Amino acid sequence: MGTTDKPADPETATKVVPPPSKEESEATPPPPKPDYLFLADVALRFLVFAASLTSVLVMVTSKQTVFRGRFPVKAKFNHSPAFIYFVAALSVAGLYALLTTLASISVIWKPICPPKLLLHFAFLDVLILGLVASATGTAGGVAYIGYKGNEHVMWQKVCSAFDKYCKHIAGSLATSLFASVLLVLLVWLSTFTLHKKIRQD
Amino acid sequence: MGTTDKPADPETATKVVPPPSKEESEATPPPPKPDYLFLADVALRFLVFAASLTSVLVMVTSKQTVFRGRFPVKAKFNHSPAFIYFVAALSVAGLYALLTTLASISVIWKPICPPKLLLHFAFLDVLILGLVASATGTAGGVAYIGYKGNEHVMWQKVCSAFDKYCKHIAGSLATSLFASVLLVLLVWLSTFTLHKKIRQD
């Protein structure tokens, strides 16, 4: 590194350049630096998309058939309205994350990130966070009853028989919890970037 | 009001004041206007506190005893872990809303709202929103099973017998859903105020 650098021309190095006038320095903006906060934004959005997609796929493929005597008993995710809501909410979140990832990438080449875009992103991110958090809670509450049962109301355990089914649901829930945390970080990042812009101005 | 005010001295009223130089007008800030956005912030925070408190109280008082033959059967909120989580989460949200209402009121008399406070509020509001949304989802998912039952896993309805108990839980859930919506509005307000400050600068 640096071995191929030419030595500085002594004439140009010693030549004193007059400092630019105040008007000139205001007119020419500094060269655009890569905005690391915005790169983090794109990365987080893509991770939310990946987590949502994984969560939906793992939930949808959670099928198991168990034989009780001669009779087959099936367990599918759409036997519970909570899991259907979960799949719908995470699908919306995944689609939203994909679209905003593309929108972020299209903006990343511009030298200055428009604050209005950050505002819109923060507004929508909060809504999607509420959606994903509530869906994770809903599915988690029902899955907990399936895992532990509830003696007070005589709701039996399900996971003792349907072990593979429950593992799928647990994996799906863990991934959507991860997506919720990422969405919190995304809103924090948008808000922090807006705050940083105030301090720069 | 205003009857004790002295009439303005005609000499000083008609006296032409020379316009202040540019440096002077920059040094003296304009007189502070009441910040309506910040008043809305305080009002929303107080509403979140009221909604959380109501939600917790209605959930905690949801007791009902039904006789099946000679045997009394009790229903209480703490028979379900989902409702215990709900009460804990909404209590935290209520306490947080109370503290931030007081913090907002203490800042409202200052002419300029510090952006750093808005940033911290927005950061914490997002966390509390995630908490309240997930708690509402969890309790809602379990309450839905209590209301409709689930034939696939032989979980019976509860609300057909415990009508008063279920009405309490439904009321509590509606109030916490309202608190979630208020928290979304709060985050939007903080973000919007930050964005407005950028445009003002």
PDB file of N, CA and C in Angstrom, chain A residues 73 78-82 115-116 118-119 122-124 126-127 129-130 133-142 144-146 150 152-158 183-184 187-189 191-195 197-199 201, chain B residues 73 78-82 115-116 118-119 122-124 126-127 129-130 133-134 136-142 144-146 150 152-158 183-184 187-189 191-195 197-199 201:
ATOM      1  N   VAL A  73     -54.743 -37.903  12.399  1.00  0.00           N
ATOM      2  CA  VAL A  73     -55.109 -36.565  12.896  1.00  0.00           C
ATOM      3  C   VAL A  73     -54.103 -35.578  12.327  1.00  0.00           C
ATOM      4  N   ASN A  78     -53.372 -23.429   9.388  1.00  0.00           N
ATOM      5  CA  ASN A  78     -54.645 -22.721   9.193  1.00  0.00           C
ATOM      6  C   ASN A  78     -55.782 -23.315  10.039  1.00  0.00           C
ATOM      7  N   HIS A  79     -55.461 -24.190  10.960  1.00  0.00           N
ATOM      8  CA  HIS A  79     -56.460 -24.630  11.935  1.00  0.00           C
ATOM      9  C   HIS A  79     -56.676 -23.570  13.012  1.00  0.00           C
ATOM     10  N   SER A  80     -55.754 -22.608  13.109  1.00  0.00           N
ATOM     11  CA  SER A  80     -55.889 -21.563  14.131  1.00  0.00           C
ATOM     12  C   SER A  80     -55.963 -20.193  13.452  1.00  0.00           C
ATOM     13  N   PRO A  81     -56.999 -19.411  13.750  1.00  0.00           N
ATOM     14  CA  PRO A  81     -57.099 -18.056  13.161  1.00  0.00           C
ATOM     15  C   PRO A  81     -55.898 -17.188  13.516  1.00  0.00           C
ATOM     16  N   ALA A  82     -55.300 -17.431  14.678  1.00  0.00           N
ATOM     17  CA  ALA A  82     -54.142 -16.628  15.094  1.00  0.00           C
ATOM     18  C   ALA A  82     -52.988 -16.822  14.119  1.00  0.00           C
ATOM     19  N   PRO A 115     -34.956  14.387   3.293  1.00  0.00           N
ATOM     20  CA  PRO A 115     -35.542  14.148   4.622  1.00  0.00           C
ATOM     21  C   PRO A 115     -36.993  13.685   4.540  1.00  0.00           C
ATOM     22  N   LYS A 116     -37.699  14.112   3.459  1.00  0.00           N
ATOM     23  CA  LYS A 116     -39.115  13.721   3.330  1.00  0.00           C
ATOM     24  C   LYS A 116     -39.247  12.201   3.196  1.00  0.00           C
ATOM     25  N   LEU A 118     -37.181   9.979   4.451  1.00  0.00           N
ATOM     26  CA  LEU A 118     -36.934   9.430   5.785  1.00  0.00           C
ATOM     27  C   LEU A 118     -38.202   9.514   6.636  1.00  0.00           C
ATOM     28  N   LEU A 119     -38.911  10.660   6.502  1.00  0.00           N
ATOM     29  CA  LEU A 119     -40.138  10.856   7.279  1.00  0.00           C
ATOM     30  C   LEU A 119     -41.182   9.815   6.893  1.00  0.00           C
ATOM     31  N   ALA A 122     -40.200   6.428   8.178  1.00  0.00           N
ATOM     32  CA  ALA A 122     -40.391   6.301   9.625  1.00  0.00           C
ATOM     33  C   ALA A 122     -41.877   6.112   9.942  1.00  0.00           C
ATOM     34  N   PHE A 123     -42.743   6.859   9.255  1.00  0.00           N
ATOM     35  CA  PHE A 123     -44.194   6.748   9.467  1.00  0.00           C
ATOM     36  C   PHE A 123     -44.671   5.322   9.189  1.00  0.00           C
ATOM     37  N   LEU A 124     -44.268   4.790   8.026  1.00  0.00           N
ATOM     38  CA  LEU A 124     -44.759   3.463   7.623  1.00  0.00           C
ATOM     39  C   LEU A 124     -44.105   2.360   8.450  1.00  0.00           C
ATOM     40  N   VAL A 126     -43.302   2.423  11.510  1.00  0.00           N
ATOM     41  CA  VAL A 126     -43.960   2.320  12.817  1.00  0.00           C
ATOM     42  C   VAL A 126     -45.223   1.469  12.695  1.00  0.00           C
ATOM     43  N   LEU A 127     -45.987   1.694  11.608  1.00  0.00           N
ATOM     44  CA  LEU A 127     -47.206   0.912  11.398  1.00  0.00           C
ATOM     45  C   LEU A 127     -46.878  -0.571  11.241  1.00  0.00           C
ATOM     46  N   LEU A 129     -44.238  -2.099  12.259  1.00  0.00           N
ATOM     47  CA  LEU A 129     -43.763  -2.623  13.552  1.00  0.00           C
ATOM     48  C   LEU A 129     -44.947  -3.036  14.427  1.00  0.00           C
ATOM     49  N   GLY A 130     -45.972  -2.172  14.490  1.00  0.00           N
ATOM     50  CA  GLY A 130     -47.163  -2.507  15.274  1.00  0.00           C
ATOM     51  C   GLY A 130     -47.811  -3.782  14.775  1.00  0.00           C
ATOM     52  N   ALA A 133     -45.433  -6.834  15.591  1.00  0.00           N
ATOM     53  CA  ALA A 133     -45.397  -7.104  17.038  1.00  0.00           C
ATOM     54  C   ALA A 133     -46.705  -7.742  17.495  1.00  0.00           C
ATOM     55  N   SER A 134     -47.838  -7.221  16.999  1.00  0.00           N
ATOM     56  CA  SER A 134     -49.118  -7.788  17.432  1.00  0.00           C
ATOM     57  C   SER A 134     -49.293  -9.205  16.881  1.00  0.00           C
ATOM     58  N   ALA A 135     -48.856  -9.430  15.623  1.00  0.00           N
ATOM     59  CA  ALA A 135     -48.986 -10.770  15.050  1.00  0.00           C
ATOM     60  C   ALA A 135     -48.118 -11.768  15.812  1.00  0.00           C
ATOM     61  N   THR A 136     -46.895 -11.349  16.171  1.00  0.00           N
ATOM     62  CA  THR A 136     -46.014 -12.228  16.939  1.00  0.00           C
ATOM     63  C   THR A 136     -46.645 -12.538  18.295  1.00  0.00           C
ATOM     64  N   GLY A 137     -47.234 -11.513  18.930  1.00  0.00           N
ATOM     65  CA  GLY A 137     -47.900 -11.721  20.208  1.00  0.00           C
ATOM     66  C   GLY A 137     -49.070 -12.676  20.088  1.00  0.00           C
ATOM     67  N   THR A 138     -49.903 -12.469  19.071  1.00  0.00           N
ATOM     68  CA  THR A 138     -51.094 -13.307  18.896  1.00  0.00           C
ATOM     69  C   THR A 138     -50.704 -14.776  18.709  1.00  0.00           C
ATOM     70  N   ALA A 139     -49.798 -15.008  17.741  1.00  0.00           N
ATOM     71  CA  ALA A 139     -49.390 -16.384  17.470  1.00  0.00           C
ATOM     72  C   ALA A 139     -48.649 -16.967  18.673  1.00  0.00           C
ATOM     73  N   GLY A 140     -47.847 -16.138  19.345  1.00  0.00           N
ATOM     74  CA  GLY A 140     -47.097 -16.604  20.519  1.00  0.00           C
ATOM     75  C   GLY A 140     -48.029 -17.012  21.653  1.00  0.00           C
ATOM     76  N   GLY A 141     -49.078 -16.215  21.890  1.00  0.00           N
ATOM     77  CA  GLY A 141     -50.037 -16.542  22.954  1.00  0.00           C
ATOM     78  C   GLY A 141     -50.722 -17.871  22.713  1.00  0.00           C
ATOM     79  N   VAL A 142     -51.130 -18.111  21.442  1.00  0.00           N
ATOM     80  CA  VAL A 142     -51.813 -19.365  21.108  1.00  0.00           C
ATOM     81  C   VAL A 142     -50.819 -20.528  21.165  1.00  0.00           C
ATOM     82  N   TYR A 144     -48.242 -20.793  23.014  1.00  0.00           N
ATOM     83  CA  TYR A 144     -47.916 -21.097  24.407  1.00  0.00           C
ATOM     84  C   TYR A 144     -48.963 -22.030  25.016  1.00  0.00           C
ATOM     85  N   ILE A 145     -50.241 -21.788  24.667  1.00  0.00           N
ATOM     86  CA  ILE A 145     -51.297 -22.696  25.152  1.00  0.00           C
ATOM     87  C   ILE A 145     -51.089 -24.089  24.560  1.00  0.00           C
ATOM     88  N   GLY A 146     -50.717 -24.134  23.266  1.00  0.00           N
ATOM     89  CA  GLY A 146     -50.458 -25.430  22.644  1.00  0.00           C
ATOM     90  C   GLY A 146     -49.313 -26.166  23.310  1.00  0.00           C
ATOM     91  N   ASN A 150     -53.788 -25.312  29.322  1.00  0.00           N
ATOM     92  CA  ASN A 150     -54.322 -24.483  30.404  1.00  0.00           C
ATOM     93  C   ASN A 150     -55.335 -25.313  31.185  1.00  0.00           C
ATOM     94  N   HIS A 152     -57.065 -24.596  33.848  1.00  0.00           N
ATOM     95  CA  HIS A 152     -58.248 -23.907  34.364  1.00  0.00           C
ATOM     96  C   HIS A 152     -59.436 -24.034  33.419  1.00  0.00           C
ATOM     97  N   VAL A 153     -59.163 -24.010  32.110  1.00  0.00           N
ATOM     98  CA  VAL A 153     -60.255 -24.077  31.143  1.00  0.00           C
ATOM     99  C   VAL A 153     -60.211 -25.385  30.348  1.00  0.00           C
ATOM    100  N   MET A 154     -59.393 -26.350  30.828  1.00  0.00           N
ATOM    101  CA  MET A 154     -59.317 -27.678  30.230  1.00  0.00           C
ATOM    102  C   MET A 154     -58.863 -27.663  28.766  1.00  0.00           C
ATOM    103  N   TRP A 155     -57.941 -26.756  28.452  1.00  0.00           N
ATOM    104  CA  TRP A 155     -57.376 -26.765  27.104  1.00  0.00           C
ATOM    105  C   TRP A 155     -56.116 -27.633  27.156  1.00  0.00           C
ATOM    106  N   GLN A 156     -56.136 -28.722  26.351  1.00  0.00           N
ATOM    107  CA  GLN A 156     -55.025 -29.675  26.409  1.00  0.00           C
ATOM    108  C   GLN A 156     -53.819 -29.201  25.601  1.00  0.00           C
ATOM    109  N   LYS A 157     -52.677 -29.757  25.988  1.00  0.00           N
ATOM    110  CA  LYS A 157     -51.448 -29.541  25.222  1.00  0.00           C
ATOM    111  C   LYS A 157     -51.600 -30.137  23.822  1.00  0.00           C
ATOM    112  N   VAL A 158     -50.916 -29.547  22.858  1.00  0.00           N
ATOM    113  CA  VAL A 158     -50.911 -30.079  21.498  1.00  0.00           C
ATOM    114  C   VAL A 158     -49.513 -30.585  21.153  1.00  0.00           C
ATOM    115  N   LEU A 183     -37.238  -3.992  12.997  1.00  0.00           N
ATOM    116  CA  LEU A 183     -38.104  -2.854  12.681  1.00  0.00           C
ATOM    117  C   LEU A 183     -37.945  -1.736  13.707  1.00  0.00           C
ATOM    118  N   VAL A 184     -37.769  -2.111  14.988  1.00  0.00           N
ATOM    119  CA  VAL A 184     -37.489  -1.096  16.018  1.00  0.00           C
ATOM    120  C   VAL A 184     -36.191  -0.363  15.661  1.00  0.00           C
ATOM    121  N   VAL A 187     -36.768   2.128  12.779  1.00  0.00           N
ATOM    122  CA  VAL A 187     -37.411   3.392  13.180  1.00  0.00           C
ATOM    123  C   VAL A 187     -36.395   4.252  13.921  1.00  0.00           C
ATOM    124  N   TRP A 188     -35.599   3.622  14.793  1.00  0.00           N
ATOM    125  CA  TRP A 188     -34.554   4.364  15.520  1.00  0.00           C
ATOM    126  C   TRP A 188     -33.593   5.024  14.546  1.00  0.00           C
ATOM    127  N   LEU A 189     -33.205   4.269  13.504  1.00  0.00           N
ATOM    128  CA  LEU A 189     -32.231   4.778  12.534  1.00  0.00           C
ATOM    129  C   LEU A 189     -32.794   5.975  11.782  1.00  0.00           C
ATOM    130  N   THR A 191     -35.207   8.017  12.744  1.00  0.00           N
ATOM    131  CA  THR A 191     -35.340   9.143  13.659  1.00  0.00           C
ATOM    132  C   THR A 191     -33.970   9.751  13.947  1.00  0.00           C
ATOM    133  N   PHE A 192     -32.963   8.886  14.138  1.00  0.00           N
ATOM    134  CA  PHE A 192     -31.623   9.374  14.443  1.00  0.00           C
ATOM    135  C   PHE A 192     -31.050  10.158  13.270  1.00  0.00           C
ATOM    136  N   THR A 193     -31.317   9.683  12.037  1.00  0.00           N
ATOM    137  CA  THR A 193     -30.805  10.381  10.856  1.00  0.00           C
ATOM    138  C   THR A 193     -31.438  11.762  10.746  1.00  0.00           C
ATOM    139  N   LEU A 194     -32.766  11.837  11.022  1.00  0.00           N
ATOM    140  CA  LEU A 194     -33.451  13.144  11.014  1.00  0.00           C
ATOM    141  C   LEU A 194     -32.827  14.069  12.053  1.00  0.00           C
ATOM    142  N   HIS A 195     -32.567  13.523  13.258  1.00  0.00           N
ATOM    143  CA  HIS A 195     -31.980  14.320  14.342  1.00  0.00           C
ATOM    144  C   HIS A 195     -30.584  14.804  13.976  1.00  0.00           C
ATOM    145  N   LYS A 197     -29.494  15.411  11.007  1.00  0.00           N
ATOM    146  CA  LYS A 197     -29.608  16.467  10.002  1.00  0.00           C
ATOM    147  C   LYS A 197     -29.849  17.821  10.665  1.00  0.00           C
ATOM    148  N   ILE A 198     -30.627  17.839  11.765  1.00  0.00           N
ATOM    149  CA  ILE A 198     -30.859  19.094  12.485  1.00  0.00           C
ATOM    150  C   ILE A 198     -29.529  19.626  13.007  1.00  0.00           C
ATOM    151  N   ARG A 199     -28.730  18.724  13.601  1.00  0.00           N
ATOM    152  CA  ARG A 199     -27.460  19.168  14.187  1.00  0.00           C
ATOM    153  C   ARG A 199     -26.500  19.644  13.108  1.00  0.00           C
ATOM    154  N   ASP A 201     -27.423  21.042  10.247  1.00  0.00           N
ATOM    155  CA  ASP A 201     -27.891  22.367   9.824  1.00  0.00           C
ATOM    156  C   ASP A 201     -27.592  23.372  10.947  1.00  0.00           C
TER     157      ASP A 201
ATOM    158  N   VAL B  73     -67.206 -22.539  40.072  1.00  0.00           N
ATOM    159  CA  VAL B  73     -66.062 -22.473  39.157  1.00  0.00           C
ATOM    160  C   VAL B  73     -65.699 -20.999  38.969  1.00  0.00           C
ATOM    161  N   ASN B  78     -55.703 -14.025  36.109  1.00  0.00           N
ATOM    162  CA  ASN B  78     -54.392 -14.667  36.281  1.00  0.00           C
ATOM    163  C   ASN B  78     -54.436 -16.184  36.085  1.00  0.00           C
ATOM    164  N   HIS B  79     -55.542 -16.692  35.559  1.00  0.00           N
ATOM    165  CA  HIS B  79     -55.558 -18.101  35.147  1.00  0.00           C
ATOM    166  C   HIS B  79     -54.873 -18.292  33.802  1.00  0.00           C
ATOM    167  N   SER B  80     -54.620 -17.179  33.100  1.00  0.00           N
ATOM    168  CA  SER B  80     -53.962 -17.283  31.794  1.00  0.00           C
ATOM    169  C   SER B  80     -52.671 -16.476  31.803  1.00  0.00           C
ATOM    170  N   PRO B  81     -51.535 -17.089  31.440  1.00  0.00           N
ATOM    171  CA  PRO B  81     -50.276 -16.347  31.395  1.00  0.00           C
ATOM    172  C   PRO B  81     -50.320 -15.174  30.420  1.00  0.00           C
ATOM    173  N   ALA B  82     -51.143 -15.303  29.370  1.00  0.00           N
ATOM    174  CA  ALA B  82     -51.236 -14.219  28.386  1.00  0.00           C
ATOM    175  C   ALA B  82     -51.800 -12.960  29.036  1.00  0.00           C
ATOM    176  N   PRO B 115     -34.282  19.269  20.655  1.00  0.00           N
ATOM    177  CA  PRO B 115     -34.455  18.123  19.745  1.00  0.00           C
ATOM    178  C   PRO B 115     -34.009  16.804  20.361  1.00  0.00           C
ATOM    179  N   LYS B 116     -33.032  16.888  21.290  1.00  0.00           N
ATOM    180  CA  LYS B 116     -32.531  15.646  21.894  1.00  0.00           C
ATOM    181  C   LYS B 116     -33.629  14.955  22.707  1.00  0.00           C
ATOM    182  N   LEU B 118     -36.852  15.138  22.068  1.00  0.00           N
ATOM    183  CA  LEU B 118     -37.750  14.522  21.085  1.00  0.00           C
ATOM    184  C   LEU B 118     -37.186  13.186  20.615  1.00  0.00           C
ATOM    185  N   LEU B 119     -35.862  13.167  20.404  1.00  0.00           N
ATOM    186  CA  LEU B 119     -35.214  11.937  19.937  1.00  0.00           C
ATOM    187  C   LEU B 119     -35.370  10.826  20.970  1.00  0.00           C
ATOM    188  N   ALA B 122     -38.926   9.622  21.079  1.00  0.00           N
ATOM    189  CA  ALA B 122     -39.274   8.794  19.920  1.00  0.00           C
ATOM    190  C   ALA B 122     -38.682   7.392  20.078  1.00  0.00           C
ATOM    191  N   PHE B 123     -37.428   7.320  20.582  1.00  0.00           N
ATOM    192  CA  PHE B 123     -36.777   6.024  20.780  1.00  0.00           C
ATOM    193  C   PHE B 123     -37.572   5.155  21.760  1.00  0.00           C
ATOM    194  N   LEU B 124     -37.944   5.756  22.903  1.00  0.00           N
ATOM    195  CA  LEU B 124     -38.630   4.978  23.932  1.00  0.00           C
ATOM    196  C   LEU B 124     -40.076   4.675  23.526  1.00  0.00           C
ATOM    197  N   VAL B 126     -41.216   4.026  20.647  1.00  0.00           N
ATOM    198  CA  VAL B 126     -41.241   2.891  19.723  1.00  0.00           C
ATOM    199  C   VAL B 126     -41.185   1.581  20.504  1.00  0.00           C
ATOM    200  N   LEU B 127     -40.329   1.538  21.524  1.00  0.00           N
ATOM    201  CA  LEU B 127     -40.225   0.324  22.348  1.00  0.00           C
ATOM    202  C   LEU B 127     -41.546   0.030  23.040  1.00  0.00           C
ATOM    203  N   LEU B 129     -44.475   1.048  22.182  1.00  0.00           N
ATOM    204  CA  LEU B 129     -45.464   0.647  21.171  1.00  0.00           C
ATOM    205  C   LEU B 129     -45.351  -0.845  20.875  1.00  0.00           C
ATOM    206  N   GLY B 130     -44.113  -1.331  20.701  1.00  0.00           N
ATOM    207  CA  GLY B 130     -43.913  -2.762  20.456  1.00  0.00           C
ATOM    208  C   GLY B 130     -44.443  -3.599  21.600  1.00  0.00           C
ATOM    209  N   ALA B 133     -48.392  -3.345  21.618  1.00  0.00           N
ATOM    210  CA  ALA B 133     -48.979  -4.057  20.475  1.00  0.00           C
ATOM    211  C   ALA B 133     -48.866  -5.566  20.671  1.00  0.00           C
ATOM    212  N   SER B 134     -47.705  -6.035  21.138  1.00  0.00           N
ATOM    213  CA  SER B 134     -47.544  -7.480  21.316  1.00  0.00           C
ATOM    214  C   SER B 134     -48.434  -7.982  22.448  1.00  0.00           C
ATOM    215  N   THR B 136     -51.326  -6.688  23.416  1.00  0.00           N
ATOM    216  CA  THR B 136     -52.699  -6.692  22.915  1.00  0.00           C
ATOM    217  C   THR B 136     -52.925  -7.907  22.028  1.00  0.00           C
ATOM    218  N   GLY B 137     -51.932  -8.206  21.181  1.00  0.00           N
ATOM    219  CA  GLY B 137     -52.037  -9.377  20.317  1.00  0.00           C
ATOM    220  C   GLY B 137     -52.124 -10.662  21.116  1.00  0.00           C
ATOM    221  N   THR B 138     -51.245 -10.803  22.115  1.00  0.00           N
ATOM    222  CA  THR B 138     -51.212 -12.032  22.916  1.00  0.00           C
ATOM    223  C   THR B 138     -52.543 -12.260  23.615  1.00  0.00           C
ATOM    224  N   ALA B 139     -53.008 -11.225  24.341  1.00  0.00           N
ATOM    225  CA  ALA B 139     -54.269 -11.367  25.070  1.00  0.00           C
ATOM    226  C   ALA B 139     -55.430 -11.544  24.103  1.00  0.00           C
ATOM    227  N   GLY B 140     -55.371 -10.845  22.953  1.00  0.00           N
ATOM    228  CA  GLY B 140     -56.438 -10.957  21.964  1.00  0.00           C
ATOM    229  C   GLY B 140     -56.527 -12.354  21.376  1.00  0.00           C
ATOM    230  N   GLY B 141     -55.368 -12.942  21.094  1.00  0.00           N
ATOM    231  CA  GLY B 141     -55.350 -14.297  20.537  1.00  0.00           C
ATOM    232  C   GLY B 141     -55.969 -15.300  21.487  1.00  0.00           C
ATOM    233  N   VAL B 142     -55.620 -15.176  22.776  1.00  0.00           N
ATOM    234  CA  VAL B 142     -56.159 -16.111  23.779  1.00  0.00           C
ATOM    235  C   VAL B 142     -57.655 -15.840  23.997  1.00  0.00           C
ATOM    236  N   TYR B 144     -59.739 -14.704  21.875  1.00  0.00           N
ATOM    237  CA  TYR B 144     -60.496 -15.176  20.721  1.00  0.00           C
ATOM    238  C   TYR B 144     -60.800 -16.674  20.857  1.00  0.00           C
ATOM    239  N   ILE B 145     -59.821 -17.421  21.357  1.00  0.00           N
ATOM    240  CA  ILE B 145     -60.074 -18.862  21.578  1.00  0.00           C
ATOM    241  C   ILE B 145     -61.152 -19.029  22.642  1.00  0.00           C
ATOM    242  N   GLY B 146     -61.090 -18.205  23.707  1.00  0.00           N
ATOM    243  CA  GLY B 146     -62.112 -18.271  24.746  1.00  0.00           C
ATOM    244  C   GLY B 146     -63.495 -17.945  24.208  1.00  0.00           C
ATOM    245  N   ASN B 150     -61.799 -23.756  19.689  1.00  0.00           N
ATOM    246  CA  ASN B 150     -61.107 -24.298  18.522  1.00  0.00           C
ATOM    247  C   ASN B 150     -61.393 -25.793  18.454  1.00  0.00           C
ATOM    248  N   HIS B 152     -60.508 -28.034  16.242  1.00  0.00           N
ATOM    249  CA  HIS B 152     -59.419 -28.890  15.778  1.00  0.00           C
ATOM    250  C   HIS B 152     -58.633 -29.481  16.952  1.00  0.00           C
ATOM    251  N   VAL B 153     -58.457 -28.685  18.002  1.00  0.00           N
ATOM    252  CA  VAL B 153     -57.664 -29.164  19.142  1.00  0.00           C
ATOM    253  C   VAL B 153     -58.546 -29.345  20.384  1.00  0.00           C
ATOM    254  N   MET B 154     -59.867 -29.294  20.195  1.00  0.00           N
ATOM    255  CA  MET B 154     -60.835 -29.548  21.275  1.00  0.00           C
ATOM    256  C   MET B 154     -60.707 -28.552  22.426  1.00  0.00           C
ATOM    257  N   TRP B 155     -60.428 -27.310  22.083  1.00  0.00           N
ATOM    258  CA  TRP B 155     -60.421 -26.276  23.127  1.00  0.00           C
ATOM    259  C   TRP B 155     -61.820 -25.662  23.167  1.00  0.00           C
ATOM    260  N   GLN B 156     -62.488 -25.794  24.323  1.00  0.00           N
ATOM    261  CA  GLN B 156     -63.877 -25.333  24.400  1.00  0.00           C
ATOM    262  C   GLN B 156     -63.970 -23.822  24.595  1.00  0.00           C
ATOM    263  N   LYS B 157     -65.162 -23.312  24.240  1.00  0.00           N
ATOM    264  CA  LYS B 157     -65.478 -21.909  24.512  1.00  0.00           C
ATOM    265  C   LYS B 157     -65.523 -21.673  26.016  1.00  0.00           C
ATOM    266  N   VAL B 158     -65.184 -20.479  26.431  1.00  0.00           N
ATOM    267  CA  VAL B 158     -65.289 -20.108  27.842  1.00  0.00           C
ATOM    268  C   VAL B 158     -66.382 -19.046  28.026  1.00  0.00           C
ATOM    269  N   LEU B 183     -50.039   5.507  20.665  1.00  0.00           N
ATOM    270  CA  LEU B 183     -48.574   5.430  20.656  1.00  0.00           C
ATOM    271  C   LEU B 183     -48.026   5.589  19.242  1.00  0.00           C
ATOM    272  N   VAL B 184     -48.731   5.024  18.254  1.00  0.00           N
ATOM    273  CA  VAL B 184     -48.318   5.232  16.856  1.00  0.00           C
ATOM    274  C   VAL B 184     -48.365   6.723  16.536  1.00  0.00           C
ATOM    275  N   VAL B 187     -45.369   8.566  18.105  1.00  0.00           N
ATOM    276  CA  VAL B 187     -44.107   8.412  17.368  1.00  0.00           C
ATOM    277  C   VAL B 187     -44.153   9.263  16.109  1.00  0.00           C
ATOM    278  N   TRP B 188     -45.303   9.266  15.428  1.00  0.00           N
ATOM    279  CA  TRP B 188     -45.457  10.091  14.230  1.00  0.00           C
ATOM    280  C   TRP B 188     -45.236  11.566  14.567  1.00  0.00           C
ATOM    281  N   LEU B 189     -45.807  11.994  15.683  1.00  0.00           N
ATOM    282  CA  LEU B 189     -45.704  13.403  16.087  1.00  0.00           C
ATOM    283  C   LEU B 189     -44.250  13.780  16.358  1.00  0.00           C
ATOM    284  N   THR B 191     -41.523  12.314  15.223  1.00  0.00           N
ATOM    285  CA  THR B 191     -40.769  12.291  13.970  1.00  0.00           C
ATOM    286  C   THR B 191     -41.099  13.516  13.129  1.00  0.00           C
ATOM    287  N   PHE B 192     -42.402  13.863  13.088  1.00  0.00           N
ATOM    288  CA  PHE B 192     -42.829  15.012  12.291  1.00  0.00           C
ATOM    289  C   PHE B 192     -42.232  16.310  12.840  1.00  0.00           C
ATOM    290  N   THR B 193     -42.175  16.426  14.189  1.00  0.00           N
ATOM    291  CA  THR B 193     -41.608  17.636  14.793  1.00  0.00           C
ATOM    292  C   THR B 193     -40.130  17.753  14.447  1.00  0.00           C
ATOM    293  N   LEU B 194     -39.409  16.618  14.483  1.00  0.00           N
ATOM    294  CA  LEU B 194     -37.990  16.625  14.094  1.00  0.00           C
ATOM    295  C   LEU B 194     -37.844  17.070  12.636  1.00  0.00           C
ATOM    296  N   HIS B 195     -38.715  16.526  11.770  1.00  0.00           N
ATOM    297  CA  HIS B 195     -38.661  16.854  10.353  1.00  0.00           C
ATOM    298  C   HIS B 195     -38.954  18.334  10.114  1.00  0.00           C
ATOM    299  N   LYS B 197     -38.375  20.746  12.185  1.00  0.00           N
ATOM    300  CA  LYS B 197     -37.215  21.527  12.630  1.00  0.00           C
ATOM    301  C   LYS B 197     -36.162  21.616  11.525  1.00  0.00           C
ATOM    302  N   ILE B 198     -35.988  20.521  10.751  1.00  0.00           N
ATOM    303  CA  ILE B 198     -35.023  20.557   9.645  1.00  0.00           C
ATOM    304  C   ILE B 198     -35.450  21.617   8.639  1.00  0.00           C
ATOM    305  N   ARG B 199     -36.772  21.638   8.305  1.00  0.00           N
ATOM    306  CA  ARG B 199     -37.256  22.589   7.301  1.00  0.00           C
ATOM    307  C   ARG B 199     -37.138  24.023   7.817  1.00  0.00           C
ATOM    308  N   ASP B 201     -34.822  25.086   9.925  1.00  0.00           N
ATOM    309  CA  ASP B 201     -33.412  25.456   9.849  1.00  0.00           C
ATOM    310  C   ASP B 201     -33.031  25.644   8.383  1.00  0.00           C
TER     311      ASP B 201
END
